[in-house]
PDB file of C-alpha atoms and ligand atoms in Angstrom:
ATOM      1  CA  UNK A   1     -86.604 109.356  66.472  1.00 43.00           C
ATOM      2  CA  UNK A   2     -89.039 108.430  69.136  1.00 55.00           C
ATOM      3  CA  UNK A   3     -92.337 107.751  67.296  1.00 71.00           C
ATOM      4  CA  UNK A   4     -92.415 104.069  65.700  1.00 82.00           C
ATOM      5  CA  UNK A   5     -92.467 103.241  62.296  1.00 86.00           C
ATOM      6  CA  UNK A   6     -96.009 102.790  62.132  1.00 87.00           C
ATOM      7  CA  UNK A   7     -96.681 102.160  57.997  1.00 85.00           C
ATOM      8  CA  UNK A   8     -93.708  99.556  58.742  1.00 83.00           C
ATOM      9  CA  UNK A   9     -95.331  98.010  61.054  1.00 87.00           C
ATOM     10  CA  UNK A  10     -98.895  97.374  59.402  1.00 83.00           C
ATOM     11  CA  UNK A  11     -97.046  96.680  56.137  1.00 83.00           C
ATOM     12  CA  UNK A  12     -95.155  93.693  58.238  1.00 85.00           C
ATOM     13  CA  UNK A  13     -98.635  92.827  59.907  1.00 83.00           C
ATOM     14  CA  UNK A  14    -100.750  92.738  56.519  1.00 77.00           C
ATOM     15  CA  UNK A  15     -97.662  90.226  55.410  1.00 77.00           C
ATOM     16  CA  UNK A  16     -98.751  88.169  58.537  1.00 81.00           C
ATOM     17  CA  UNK A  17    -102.125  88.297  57.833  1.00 69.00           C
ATOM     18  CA  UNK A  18    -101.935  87.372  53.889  1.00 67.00           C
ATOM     19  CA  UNK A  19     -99.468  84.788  54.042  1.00 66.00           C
ATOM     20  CA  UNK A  20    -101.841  83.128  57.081  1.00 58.00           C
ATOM     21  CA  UNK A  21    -104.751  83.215  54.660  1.00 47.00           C
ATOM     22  CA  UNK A  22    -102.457  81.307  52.235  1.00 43.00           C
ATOM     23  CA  UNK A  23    -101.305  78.511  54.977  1.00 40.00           C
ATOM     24  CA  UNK A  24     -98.072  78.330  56.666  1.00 42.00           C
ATOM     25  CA  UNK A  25     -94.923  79.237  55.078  1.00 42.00           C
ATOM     26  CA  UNK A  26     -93.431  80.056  51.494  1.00 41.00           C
ATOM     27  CA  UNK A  27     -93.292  76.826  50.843  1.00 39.00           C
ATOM     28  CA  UNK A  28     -90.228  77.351  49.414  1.00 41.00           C
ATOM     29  CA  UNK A  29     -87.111  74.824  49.378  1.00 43.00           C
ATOM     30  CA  UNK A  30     -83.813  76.655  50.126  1.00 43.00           C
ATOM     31  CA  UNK A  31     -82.021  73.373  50.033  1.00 45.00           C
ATOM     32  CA  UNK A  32     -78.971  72.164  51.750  1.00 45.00           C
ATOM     33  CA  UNK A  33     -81.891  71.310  54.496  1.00 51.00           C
ATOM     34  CA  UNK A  34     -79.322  70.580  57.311  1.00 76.00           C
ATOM     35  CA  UNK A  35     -77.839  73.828  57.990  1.00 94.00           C
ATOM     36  CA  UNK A  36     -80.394  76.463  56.437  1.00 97.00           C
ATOM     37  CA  UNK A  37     -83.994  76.033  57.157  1.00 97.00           C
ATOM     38  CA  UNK A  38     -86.722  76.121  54.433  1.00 97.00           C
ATOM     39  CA  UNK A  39     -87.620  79.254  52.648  1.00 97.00           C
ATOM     40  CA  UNK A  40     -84.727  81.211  54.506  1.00 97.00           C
ATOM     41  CA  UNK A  41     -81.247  82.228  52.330  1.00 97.00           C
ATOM     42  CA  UNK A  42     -78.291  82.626  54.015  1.00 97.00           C
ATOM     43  CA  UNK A  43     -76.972  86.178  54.003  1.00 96.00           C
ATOM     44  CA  UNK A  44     -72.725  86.493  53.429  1.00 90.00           C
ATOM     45  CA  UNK A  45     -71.764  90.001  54.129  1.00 87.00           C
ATOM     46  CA  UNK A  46     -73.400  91.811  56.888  1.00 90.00           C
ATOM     47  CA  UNK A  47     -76.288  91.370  59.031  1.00 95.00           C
ATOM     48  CA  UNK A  48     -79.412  93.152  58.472  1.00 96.00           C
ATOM     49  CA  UNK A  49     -81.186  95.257  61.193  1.00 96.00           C
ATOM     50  CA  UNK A  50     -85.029  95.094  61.731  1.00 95.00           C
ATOM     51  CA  UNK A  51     -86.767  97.184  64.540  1.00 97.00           C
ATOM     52  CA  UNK A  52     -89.817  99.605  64.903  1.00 96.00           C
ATOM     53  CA  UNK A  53     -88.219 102.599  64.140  1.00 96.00           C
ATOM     54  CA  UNK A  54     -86.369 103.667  67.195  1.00 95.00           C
ATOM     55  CA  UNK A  55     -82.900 102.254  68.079  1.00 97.00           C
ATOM     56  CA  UNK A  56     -82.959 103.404  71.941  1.00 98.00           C
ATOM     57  CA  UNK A  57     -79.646 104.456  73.196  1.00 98.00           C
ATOM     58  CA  UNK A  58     -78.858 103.301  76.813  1.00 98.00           C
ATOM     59  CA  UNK A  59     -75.099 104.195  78.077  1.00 98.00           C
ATOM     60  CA  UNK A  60     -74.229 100.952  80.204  1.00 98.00           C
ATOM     61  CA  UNK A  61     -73.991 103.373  83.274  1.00 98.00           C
ATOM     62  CA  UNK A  62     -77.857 103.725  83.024  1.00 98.00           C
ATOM     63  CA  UNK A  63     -78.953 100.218  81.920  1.00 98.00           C
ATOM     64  CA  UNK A  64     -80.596  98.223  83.935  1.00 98.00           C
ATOM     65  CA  UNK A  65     -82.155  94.497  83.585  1.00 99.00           C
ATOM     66  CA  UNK A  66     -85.420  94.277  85.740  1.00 98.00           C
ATOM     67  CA  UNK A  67     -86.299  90.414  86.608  1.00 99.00           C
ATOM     68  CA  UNK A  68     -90.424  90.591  87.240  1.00 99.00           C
ATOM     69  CA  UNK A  69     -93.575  88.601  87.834  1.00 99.00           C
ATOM     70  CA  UNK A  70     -93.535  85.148  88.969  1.00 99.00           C
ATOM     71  CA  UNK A  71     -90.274  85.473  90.443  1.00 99.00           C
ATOM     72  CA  UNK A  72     -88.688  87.577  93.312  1.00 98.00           C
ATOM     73  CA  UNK A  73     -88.358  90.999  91.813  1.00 98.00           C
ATOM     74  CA  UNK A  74     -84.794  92.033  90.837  1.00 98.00           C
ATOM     75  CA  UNK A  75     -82.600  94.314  89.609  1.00 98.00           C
ATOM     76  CA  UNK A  76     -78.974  93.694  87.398  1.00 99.00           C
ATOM     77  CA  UNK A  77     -76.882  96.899  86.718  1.00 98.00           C
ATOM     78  CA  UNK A  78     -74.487  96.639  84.381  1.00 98.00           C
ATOM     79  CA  UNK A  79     -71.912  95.360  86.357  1.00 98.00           C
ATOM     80  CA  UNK A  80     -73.695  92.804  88.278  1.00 98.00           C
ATOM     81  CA  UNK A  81     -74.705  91.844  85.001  1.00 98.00           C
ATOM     82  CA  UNK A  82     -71.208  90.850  83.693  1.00 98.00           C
ATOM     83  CA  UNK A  83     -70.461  89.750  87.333  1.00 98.00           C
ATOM     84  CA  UNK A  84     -72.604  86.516  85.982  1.00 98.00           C
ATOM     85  CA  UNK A  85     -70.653  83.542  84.629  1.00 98.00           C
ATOM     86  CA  UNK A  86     -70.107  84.966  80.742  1.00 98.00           C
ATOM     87  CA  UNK A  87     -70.241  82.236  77.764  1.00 98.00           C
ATOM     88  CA  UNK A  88     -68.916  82.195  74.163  1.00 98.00           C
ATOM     89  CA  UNK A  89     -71.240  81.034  71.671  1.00 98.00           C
ATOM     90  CA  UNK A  90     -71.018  80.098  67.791  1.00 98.00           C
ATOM     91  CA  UNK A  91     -74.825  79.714  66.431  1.00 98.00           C
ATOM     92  CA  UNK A  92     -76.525  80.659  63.504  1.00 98.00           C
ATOM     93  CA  UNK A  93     -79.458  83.390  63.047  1.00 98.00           C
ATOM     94  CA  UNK A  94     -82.940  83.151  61.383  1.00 98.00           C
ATOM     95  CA  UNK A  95     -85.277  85.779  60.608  1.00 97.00           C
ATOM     96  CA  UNK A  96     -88.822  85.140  59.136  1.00 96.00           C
ATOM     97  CA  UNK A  97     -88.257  87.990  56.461  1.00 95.00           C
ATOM     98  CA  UNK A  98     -85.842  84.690  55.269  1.00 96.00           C
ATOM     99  CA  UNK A  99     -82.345  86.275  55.913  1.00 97.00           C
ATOM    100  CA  UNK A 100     -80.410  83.802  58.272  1.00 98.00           C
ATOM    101  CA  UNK A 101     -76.646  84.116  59.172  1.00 98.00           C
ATOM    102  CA  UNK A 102     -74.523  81.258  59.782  1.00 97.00           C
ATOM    103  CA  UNK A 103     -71.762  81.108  62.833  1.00 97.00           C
ATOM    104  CA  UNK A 104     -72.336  84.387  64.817  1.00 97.00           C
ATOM    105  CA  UNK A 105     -69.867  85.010  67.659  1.00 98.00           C
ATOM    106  CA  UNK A 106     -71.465  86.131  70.280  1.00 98.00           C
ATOM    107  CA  UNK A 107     -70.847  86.367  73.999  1.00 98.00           C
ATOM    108  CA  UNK A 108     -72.653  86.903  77.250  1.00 98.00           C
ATOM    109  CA  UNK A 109     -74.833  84.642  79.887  1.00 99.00           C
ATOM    110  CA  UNK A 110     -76.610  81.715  78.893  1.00 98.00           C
ATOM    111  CA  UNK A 111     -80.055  81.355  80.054  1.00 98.00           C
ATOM    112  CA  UNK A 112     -79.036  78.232  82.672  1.00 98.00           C
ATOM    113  CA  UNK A 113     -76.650  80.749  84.417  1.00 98.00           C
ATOM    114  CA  UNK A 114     -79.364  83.673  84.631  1.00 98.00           C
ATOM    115  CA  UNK A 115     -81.447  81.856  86.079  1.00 98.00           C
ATOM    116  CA  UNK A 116     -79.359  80.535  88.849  1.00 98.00           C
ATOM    117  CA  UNK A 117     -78.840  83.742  89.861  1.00 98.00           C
ATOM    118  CA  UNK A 118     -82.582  84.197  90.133  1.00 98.00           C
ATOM    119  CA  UNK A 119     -85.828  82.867  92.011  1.00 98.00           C
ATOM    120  CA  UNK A 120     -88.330  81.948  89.671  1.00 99.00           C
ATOM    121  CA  UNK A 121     -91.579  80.596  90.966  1.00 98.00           C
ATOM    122  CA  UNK A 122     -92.227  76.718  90.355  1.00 98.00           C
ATOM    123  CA  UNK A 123     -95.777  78.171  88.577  1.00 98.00           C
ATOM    124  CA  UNK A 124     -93.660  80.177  86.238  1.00 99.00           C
ATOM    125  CA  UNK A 125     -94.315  78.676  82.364  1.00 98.00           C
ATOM    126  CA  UNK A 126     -92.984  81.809  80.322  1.00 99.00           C
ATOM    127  CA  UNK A 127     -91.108  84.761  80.267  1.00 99.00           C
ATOM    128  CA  UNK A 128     -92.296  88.000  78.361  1.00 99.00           C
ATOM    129  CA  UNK A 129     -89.100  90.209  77.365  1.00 99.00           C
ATOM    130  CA  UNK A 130     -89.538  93.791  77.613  1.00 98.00           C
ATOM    131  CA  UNK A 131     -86.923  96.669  75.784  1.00 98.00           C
ATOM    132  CA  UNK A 132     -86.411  99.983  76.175  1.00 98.00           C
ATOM    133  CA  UNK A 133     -87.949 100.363  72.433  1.00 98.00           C
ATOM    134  CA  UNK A 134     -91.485  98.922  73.942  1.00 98.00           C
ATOM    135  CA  UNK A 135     -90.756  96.082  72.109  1.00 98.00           C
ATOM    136  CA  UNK A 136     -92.474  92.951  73.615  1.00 98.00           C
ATOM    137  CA  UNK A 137     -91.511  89.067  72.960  1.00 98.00           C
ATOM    138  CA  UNK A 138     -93.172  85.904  74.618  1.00 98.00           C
ATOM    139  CA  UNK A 139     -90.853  83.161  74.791  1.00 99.00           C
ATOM    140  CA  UNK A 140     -92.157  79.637  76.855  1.00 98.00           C
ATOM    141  CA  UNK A 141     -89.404  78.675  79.667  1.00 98.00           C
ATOM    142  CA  UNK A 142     -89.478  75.384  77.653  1.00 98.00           C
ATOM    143  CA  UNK A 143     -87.707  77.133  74.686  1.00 98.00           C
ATOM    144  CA  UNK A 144     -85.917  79.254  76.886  1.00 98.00           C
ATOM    145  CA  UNK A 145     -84.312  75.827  78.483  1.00 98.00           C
ATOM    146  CA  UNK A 146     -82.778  74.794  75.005  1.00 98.00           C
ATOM    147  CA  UNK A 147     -78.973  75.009  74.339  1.00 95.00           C
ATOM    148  CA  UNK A 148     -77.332  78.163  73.052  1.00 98.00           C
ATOM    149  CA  UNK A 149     -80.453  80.331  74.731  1.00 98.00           C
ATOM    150  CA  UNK A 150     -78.337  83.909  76.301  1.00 98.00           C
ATOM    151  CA  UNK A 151     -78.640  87.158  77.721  1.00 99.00           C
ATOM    152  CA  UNK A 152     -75.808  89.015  75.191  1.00 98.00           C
ATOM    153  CA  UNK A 153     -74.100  92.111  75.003  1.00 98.00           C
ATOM    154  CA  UNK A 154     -70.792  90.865  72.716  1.00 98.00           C
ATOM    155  CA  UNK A 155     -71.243  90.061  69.250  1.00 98.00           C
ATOM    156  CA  UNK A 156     -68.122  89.466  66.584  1.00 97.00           C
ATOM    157  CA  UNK A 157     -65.762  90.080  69.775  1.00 98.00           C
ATOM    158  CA  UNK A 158     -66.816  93.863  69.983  1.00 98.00           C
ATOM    159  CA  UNK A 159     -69.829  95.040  72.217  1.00 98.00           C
ATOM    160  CA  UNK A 160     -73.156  94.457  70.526  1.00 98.00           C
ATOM    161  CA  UNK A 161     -74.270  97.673  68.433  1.00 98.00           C
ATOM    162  CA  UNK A 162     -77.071  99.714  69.614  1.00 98.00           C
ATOM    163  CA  UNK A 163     -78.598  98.989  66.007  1.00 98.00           C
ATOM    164  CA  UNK A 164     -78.443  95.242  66.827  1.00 98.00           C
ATOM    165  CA  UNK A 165     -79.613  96.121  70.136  1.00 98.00           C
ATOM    166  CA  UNK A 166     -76.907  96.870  72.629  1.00 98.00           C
ATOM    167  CA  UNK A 167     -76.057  96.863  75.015  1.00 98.00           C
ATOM    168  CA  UNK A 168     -77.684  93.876  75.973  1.00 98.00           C
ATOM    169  CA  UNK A 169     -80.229  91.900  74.056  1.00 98.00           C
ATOM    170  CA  UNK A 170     -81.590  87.652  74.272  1.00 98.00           C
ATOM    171  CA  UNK A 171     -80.481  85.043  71.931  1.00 98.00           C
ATOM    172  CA  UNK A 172     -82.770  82.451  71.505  1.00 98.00           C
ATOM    173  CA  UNK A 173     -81.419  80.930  68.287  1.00 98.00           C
ATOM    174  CA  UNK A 174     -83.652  78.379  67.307  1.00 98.00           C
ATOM    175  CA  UNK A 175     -86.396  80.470  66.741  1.00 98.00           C
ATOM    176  CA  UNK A 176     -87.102  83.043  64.424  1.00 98.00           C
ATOM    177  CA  UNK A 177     -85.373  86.173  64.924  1.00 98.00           C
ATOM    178  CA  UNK A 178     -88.272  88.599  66.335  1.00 98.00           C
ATOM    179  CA  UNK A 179     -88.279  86.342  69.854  1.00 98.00           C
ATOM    180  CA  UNK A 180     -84.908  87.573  70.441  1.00 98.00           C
ATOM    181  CA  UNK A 181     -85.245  90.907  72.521  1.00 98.00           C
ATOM    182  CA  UNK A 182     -83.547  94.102  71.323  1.00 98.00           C
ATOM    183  CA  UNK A 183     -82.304  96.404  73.960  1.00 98.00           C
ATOM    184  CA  UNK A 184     -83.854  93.842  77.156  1.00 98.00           C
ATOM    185  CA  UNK A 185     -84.695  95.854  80.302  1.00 98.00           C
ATOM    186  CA  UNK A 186     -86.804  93.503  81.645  1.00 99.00           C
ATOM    187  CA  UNK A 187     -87.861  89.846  81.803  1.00 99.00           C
ATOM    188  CA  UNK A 188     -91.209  89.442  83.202  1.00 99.00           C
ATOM    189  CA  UNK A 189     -92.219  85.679  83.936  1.00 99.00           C
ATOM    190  CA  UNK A 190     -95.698  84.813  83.372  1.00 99.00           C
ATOM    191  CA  UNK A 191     -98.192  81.474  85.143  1.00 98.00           C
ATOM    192  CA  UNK A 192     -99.772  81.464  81.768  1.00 98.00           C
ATOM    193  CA  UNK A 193     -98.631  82.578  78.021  1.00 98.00           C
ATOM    194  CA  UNK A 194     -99.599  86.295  76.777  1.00 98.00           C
ATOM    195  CA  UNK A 195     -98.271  87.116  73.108  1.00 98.00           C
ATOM    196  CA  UNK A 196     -95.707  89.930  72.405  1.00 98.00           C
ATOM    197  CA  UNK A 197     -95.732  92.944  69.578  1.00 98.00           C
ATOM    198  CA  UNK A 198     -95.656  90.652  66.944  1.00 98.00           C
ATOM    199  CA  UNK A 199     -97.502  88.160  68.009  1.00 98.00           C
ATOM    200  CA  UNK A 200    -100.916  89.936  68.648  1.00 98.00           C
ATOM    201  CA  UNK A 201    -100.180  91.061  64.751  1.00 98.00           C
ATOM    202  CA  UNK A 202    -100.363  87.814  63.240  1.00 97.00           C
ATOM    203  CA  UNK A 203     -96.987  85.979  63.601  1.00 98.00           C
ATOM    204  CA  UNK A 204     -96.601  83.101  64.956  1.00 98.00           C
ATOM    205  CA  UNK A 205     -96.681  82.296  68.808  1.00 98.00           C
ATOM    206  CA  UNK A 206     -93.825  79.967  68.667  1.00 98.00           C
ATOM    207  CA  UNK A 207     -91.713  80.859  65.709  1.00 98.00           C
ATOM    208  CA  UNK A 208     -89.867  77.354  65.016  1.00 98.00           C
ATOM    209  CA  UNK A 209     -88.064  78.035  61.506  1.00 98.00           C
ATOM    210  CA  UNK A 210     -87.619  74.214  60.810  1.00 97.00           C
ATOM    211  CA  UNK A 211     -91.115  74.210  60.905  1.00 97.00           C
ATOM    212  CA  UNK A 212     -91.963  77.679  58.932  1.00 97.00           C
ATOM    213  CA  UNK A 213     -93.947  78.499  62.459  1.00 98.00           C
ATOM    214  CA  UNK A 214     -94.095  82.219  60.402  1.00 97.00           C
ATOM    215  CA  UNK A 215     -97.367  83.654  60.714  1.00 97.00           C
ATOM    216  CA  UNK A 216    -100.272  81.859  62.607  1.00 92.00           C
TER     217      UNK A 216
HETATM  218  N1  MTE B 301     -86.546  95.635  71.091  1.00 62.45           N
HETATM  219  C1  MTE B 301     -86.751  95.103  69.891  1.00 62.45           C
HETATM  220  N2  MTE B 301     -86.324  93.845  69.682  1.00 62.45           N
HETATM  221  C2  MTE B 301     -86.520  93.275  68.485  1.00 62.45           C
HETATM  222  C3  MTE B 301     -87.194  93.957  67.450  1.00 62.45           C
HETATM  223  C4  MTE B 301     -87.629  95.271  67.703  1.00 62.45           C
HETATM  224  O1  MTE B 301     -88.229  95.946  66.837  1.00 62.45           O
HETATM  225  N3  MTE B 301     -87.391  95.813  68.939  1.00 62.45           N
HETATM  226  N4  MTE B 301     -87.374  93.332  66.243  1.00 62.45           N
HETATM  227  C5  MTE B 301     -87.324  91.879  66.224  1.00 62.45           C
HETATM  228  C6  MTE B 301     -87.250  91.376  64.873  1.00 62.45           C
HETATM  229  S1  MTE B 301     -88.687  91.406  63.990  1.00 62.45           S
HETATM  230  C7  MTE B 301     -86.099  90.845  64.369  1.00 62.45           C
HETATM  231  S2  MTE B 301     -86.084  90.104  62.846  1.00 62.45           S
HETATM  232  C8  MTE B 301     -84.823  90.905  65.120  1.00 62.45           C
HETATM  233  C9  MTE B 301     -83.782  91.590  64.277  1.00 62.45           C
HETATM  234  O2  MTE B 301     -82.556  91.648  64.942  1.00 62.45           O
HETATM  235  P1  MTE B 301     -81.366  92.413  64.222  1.00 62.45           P
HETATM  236  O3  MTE B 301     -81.855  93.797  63.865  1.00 62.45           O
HETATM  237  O4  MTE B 301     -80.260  92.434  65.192  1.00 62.45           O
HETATM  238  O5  MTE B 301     -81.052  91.618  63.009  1.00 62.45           O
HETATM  239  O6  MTE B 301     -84.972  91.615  66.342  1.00 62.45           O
HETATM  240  C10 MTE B 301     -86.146  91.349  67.044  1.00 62.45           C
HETATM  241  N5  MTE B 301     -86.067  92.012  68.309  1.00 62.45           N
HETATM  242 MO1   MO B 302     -88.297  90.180  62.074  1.00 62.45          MO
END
């Protein structure tokens, strides 16, 4: 498939724009407040997949991670990608469609390490994450900063699935689920913020999940 799901996609942006109208949130209480946050259940078996309609498929021989913008343009091949210091991880998983998994194993370079290995401009205040899908995700450097934020290509001790977005995708936990970056080839860092795919279609810029940050 190489054309989007495109009635997917407005069905998933007329959600945005009704449940905005509405205010913030279901405004449902899932309970049991300290692990799983509100209006989100947990999901036991399985983790769902969400994407546009295309699930690109890049052999690791070909994949490449292009570091652009406000930094000093480079480029990671696979293997000076896993020449990076490589991190286990244990976090949990929320998506605003209210599926979130608890304690997912996941491997690959946290965001402090990356970033070492890089030269980002002092001006530099976000990064916009670009996949081979055309996907698009704005994430501020402040988020990026927090603990358990990685560059992943390991998940459950095998290699992350191409449906999940292998071979290499980010993990920025402790938002929702669509600022995580299927199938990354690219991390573009901005002066100022732009908004992603989903957020020019009514989600939410920042996408906190304590705070229902859903739609804006
Ligand atoms: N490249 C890419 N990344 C993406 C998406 C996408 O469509 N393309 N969907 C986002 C959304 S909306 C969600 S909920 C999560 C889903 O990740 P999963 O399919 O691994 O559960 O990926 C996010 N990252
Ligand atoms: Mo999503």
């Amino acid at each position: 498939m190489d054309e989007t799901n495109d009635k997917l996609i407005q069905a998933k942006q007329n959600i945005a724009q009704t449940r905005s109208a509405k205010g913030v949130g279901t405004g449902r209480d899932a309970g049991s407040r300290d692990r799983l946050p509100p209006g989100q259940r947990l999901v036991k078996d399985g983790w769902p997949v969400l994407d546009l309609g295309i699930q690109p498929d890049i052999p690791t021989n070909l994949w490449q991670l292009r570091v652009s913008g406000a930094a000093q343009e480079r480029t990671f091949s696979w293997d000076d990608f896993l020449g990076l210091p490589q991190t286990k991880l244990v976090t949990d998983f929320h998506c605003v469609t209210s599926w979130s998994i608890f304690d997912a194993h996941i491997e690959g370079v946290l965001w402090k390490d990356f970033l070492a290995a890089i030269e980002v401009s002092p001006q530099a205040t976000h990064a916009m994450f670009h996949s081979f899908d055309g996907y698009k995700t704005n994430v501020s450097l402040e988020e990026m900063a927090q603990p358990n934020v990685a560059i992943i290509h390991r998940f459950g001790g095998e290699p992350l699935s191409r449906e999940h977005g292998g071979p290499v995708r980010t993990w920025v936990p402790q938002l929702y689920a669509w600022k995580s970056a299927k199938w990354v080839r690219g991390i573009e860092f901005l002066n100022a913020d732009k908004r992603g795919f989903w957020e020019v279609r009514g989600y939410h810029n920042h996408g906190d999940p304590w705070k229902e940050e859903r739609y804006s």
